[in-house]
Amino acid sequence: EQDLFSYQSCSEASVFVVKTKMDLAQQADLSFVKQPIYPISIKTGEGLDHLKNAISEFLLGDYLTESDSVMLVEQRHYDSLLSARRCLENVRLSLDIGQSLEFLAFDIRDSLQYLGYISGETTTDSVLAGIFSKFCIGK
């Protein structure tokens, strides 16, 4: 009953169903599960590589559904993403034509800098001025 309740509670989320203790004779009934089941045994290590690969494929793949989306609320974030994309496209083109690694490094560094503007790792005086102009900071 607890397995069914947990499963139903996650009906709106991406789910990995992991069936543990495969090395034991007694097994839980998971016939209600509609997703793939990943049987594993921590004791023997059986199934762990299959589960790791499935998780990696999910994280690296296109796992957003059509209804999922990303919304940017700041124009500077949008501009930074476009600039980062442009830099990464330059990297791909440089790889295609066999350009030296120095040119690739410049574009990769620039793309990371643009992404840093969004995450807050990279700031410029103009970005800071724009941010603080929208807030009233008191004592």
Short mmCIF file of C-alpha atoms in Angstrom, two decimals:
data_model
loop_
_atom_site.label_atom_id
_atom_site.label_comp_id
_atom_site.label_asym_id
_atom_site.label_seq_id
_atom_site.Cartn_x
_atom_site.Cartn_y
_atom_site.Cartn_z
CA GLU A 1 0.00 0.00 0.00
CA GLN A 2 2.85 2.39 0.77
CA ASP A 3 4.47 1.70 -2.62
CA LEU A 4 1.19 2.42 -4.42
CA PHE A 5 0.63 5.62 -2.41
CA SER A 6 4.18 6.85 -3.13
CA TYR A 7 3.82 6.02 -6.81
CA GLN A 8 0.49 7.84 -7.13
CA SER A 9 1.88 10.86 -5.27
CA CYS A 10 4.49 11.26 -7.99
CA SER A 11 2.11 10.98 -10.93
CA GLU A 12 2.91 14.48 -12.21
CA ALA A 13 6.70 14.09 -12.01
CA SER A 14 9.37 12.26 -13.95
CA VAL A 15 9.85 9.02 -12.04
CA PHE A 16 12.48 6.33 -11.83
CA VAL A 17 11.06 3.23 -10.18
CA VAL A 18 13.86 1.35 -8.47
CA LYS A 19 13.19 -2.12 -7.12
CA THR A 20 15.78 -2.85 -4.46
CA LYS A 21 17.03 -6.03 -2.79
CA MET A 22 17.01 -8.13 -5.96
CA ASP A 23 19.34 -10.55 -4.18
CA LEU A 24 16.51 -11.62 -1.83
CA ALA A 25 13.84 -14.20 -2.70
CA GLN A 26 10.84 -12.19 -1.49
CA GLN A 27 9.89 -9.40 -3.91
CA ALA A 28 7.37 -6.56 -3.72
CA ASP A 29 4.48 -6.52 -6.18
CA LEU A 30 4.93 -3.55 -8.52
CA SER A 31 2.44 -4.63 -11.19
CA PHE A 32 0.73 -1.21 -10.97
CA VAL A 33 3.84 0.60 -12.27
CA LYS A 34 3.62 1.88 -15.84
CA GLN A 35 7.23 3.14 -16.18
CA PRO A 36 10.28 0.94 -16.61
CA ILE A 37 11.40 -0.67 -13.37
CA TYR A 38 15.11 -0.69 -12.50
CA PRO A 39 15.84 -3.73 -10.33
CA ILE A 40 19.04 -3.39 -8.31
CA SER A 41 20.94 -5.05 -5.51
CA ILE A 42 23.23 -2.89 -3.41
CA LYS A 43 24.70 -6.05 -1.91
CA THR A 44 25.78 -7.59 -5.24
CA GLY A 45 25.86 -4.44 -7.40
CA GLU A 46 23.49 -6.02 -9.91
CA GLY A 47 21.56 -3.47 -12.00
CA LEU A 48 23.41 -0.40 -10.73
CA ASP A 49 25.12 0.33 -14.06
CA HIS A 50 21.79 0.09 -15.91
CA LEU A 51 20.19 2.54 -13.44
CA LYS A 52 23.14 4.97 -13.68
CA ASN A 53 22.97 4.91 -17.48
CA ALA A 54 19.22 5.55 -17.46
CA ILE A 55 19.63 8.53 -15.13
CA SER A 56 22.48 9.91 -17.25
CA GLU A 57 20.44 9.60 -20.43
CA PHE A 58 17.54 11.38 -18.76
CA LEU A 59 19.68 14.25 -17.46
CA LEU A 60 21.57 14.72 -20.70
CA GLY A 61 18.60 14.20 -23.00
CA ASP A 62 15.68 16.31 -24.05
CA TYR A 63 13.45 15.49 -21.09
CA LEU A 64 11.20 18.55 -21.10
CA THR A 65 7.66 17.82 -22.17
CA GLU A 66 5.84 20.07 -24.61
CA SER A 67 4.08 21.79 -21.72
CA ASP A 68 7.35 22.54 -19.88
CA SER A 69 9.03 25.80 -20.64
CA VAL A 70 11.57 28.24 -19.34
CA MET A 71 10.60 31.82 -18.69
CA LEU A 72 13.13 34.61 -18.41
CA VAL A 73 11.96 37.72 -16.62
CA GLU A 74 14.98 39.91 -17.29
CA GLN A 75 15.91 41.14 -20.75
CA ARG A 76 19.58 40.95 -19.80
CA HIS A 77 19.20 37.20 -19.12
CA TYR A 78 17.71 36.69 -22.56
CA ASP A 79 20.47 38.76 -24.17
CA SER A 80 23.11 36.80 -22.25
CA LEU A 81 21.65 33.48 -23.40
CA LEU A 82 21.66 34.64 -27.01
CA SER A 83 25.27 35.78 -26.69
CA ALA A 84 26.31 32.48 -25.06
CA ARG A 85 24.57 30.59 -27.86
CA ARG A 86 26.37 32.66 -30.48
CA CYS A 87 29.72 31.90 -28.83
CA LEU A 88 28.96 28.17 -28.69
CA GLU A 89 27.94 28.19 -32.35
CA ASN A 90 31.32 29.77 -33.08
CA VAL A 91 32.98 26.92 -31.17
CA ARG A 92 31.15 24.36 -33.30
CA LEU A 93 32.14 26.15 -36.51
CA SER A 94 35.75 26.43 -35.34
CA LEU A 95 35.80 22.69 -34.65
CA ASP A 96 34.36 21.97 -38.10
CA ILE A 97 37.08 23.95 -39.88
CA GLY A 98 39.88 22.77 -37.61
CA GLN A 99 40.73 26.13 -36.09
CA SER A 100 43.37 26.21 -33.37
CA LEU A 101 42.40 25.57 -29.76
CA GLU A 102 43.16 29.16 -28.72
CA PHE A 103 40.20 30.44 -30.73
CA LEU A 104 37.98 27.77 -29.25
CA ALA A 105 39.11 28.73 -25.76
CA PHE A 106 38.20 32.39 -26.31
CA ASP A 107 34.67 31.51 -27.41
CA ILE A 108 34.19 29.00 -24.61
CA ARG A 109 35.42 31.53 -22.05
CA ASP A 110 33.08 34.18 -23.45
CA SER A 111 30.08 31.81 -23.37
CA LEU A 112 30.83 30.99 -19.72
CA GLN A 113 31.06 34.69 -18.95
CA TYR A 114 27.64 35.33 -20.51
CA LEU A 115 26.14 32.47 -18.51
CA GLY A 116 27.83 33.91 -15.42
CA TYR A 117 25.88 37.14 -15.93
CA ILE A 118 22.71 35.09 -15.36
CA SER A 119 23.96 33.02 -12.43
CA GLY A 120 25.59 36.00 -10.73
CA GLU A 121 29.12 34.64 -10.98
CA THR A 122 30.08 37.39 -13.42
CA THR A 123 29.00 40.98 -12.96
CA THR A 124 29.87 44.25 -14.58
CA ASP A 125 29.36 47.74 -13.23
CA SER A 126 26.53 48.34 -15.70
CA VAL A 127 24.75 45.13 -14.63
CA LEU A 128 25.10 46.03 -10.96
CA ALA A 129 23.87 49.57 -11.62
CA GLY A 130 20.85 48.18 -13.49
CA ILE A 131 20.00 45.77 -10.70
CA PHE A 132 20.35 48.28 -7.88
CA SER A 133 18.40 50.95 -9.76
CA LYS A 134 15.30 48.74 -9.35
CA PHE A 135 15.58 48.38 -5.58
CA CYS A 136 15.29 50.78 -2.71
CA ILE A 137 17.95 49.83 -0.22
CA GLY A 138 17.55 51.42 3.21
CA LYS A 139 19.53 51.39 6.41
#
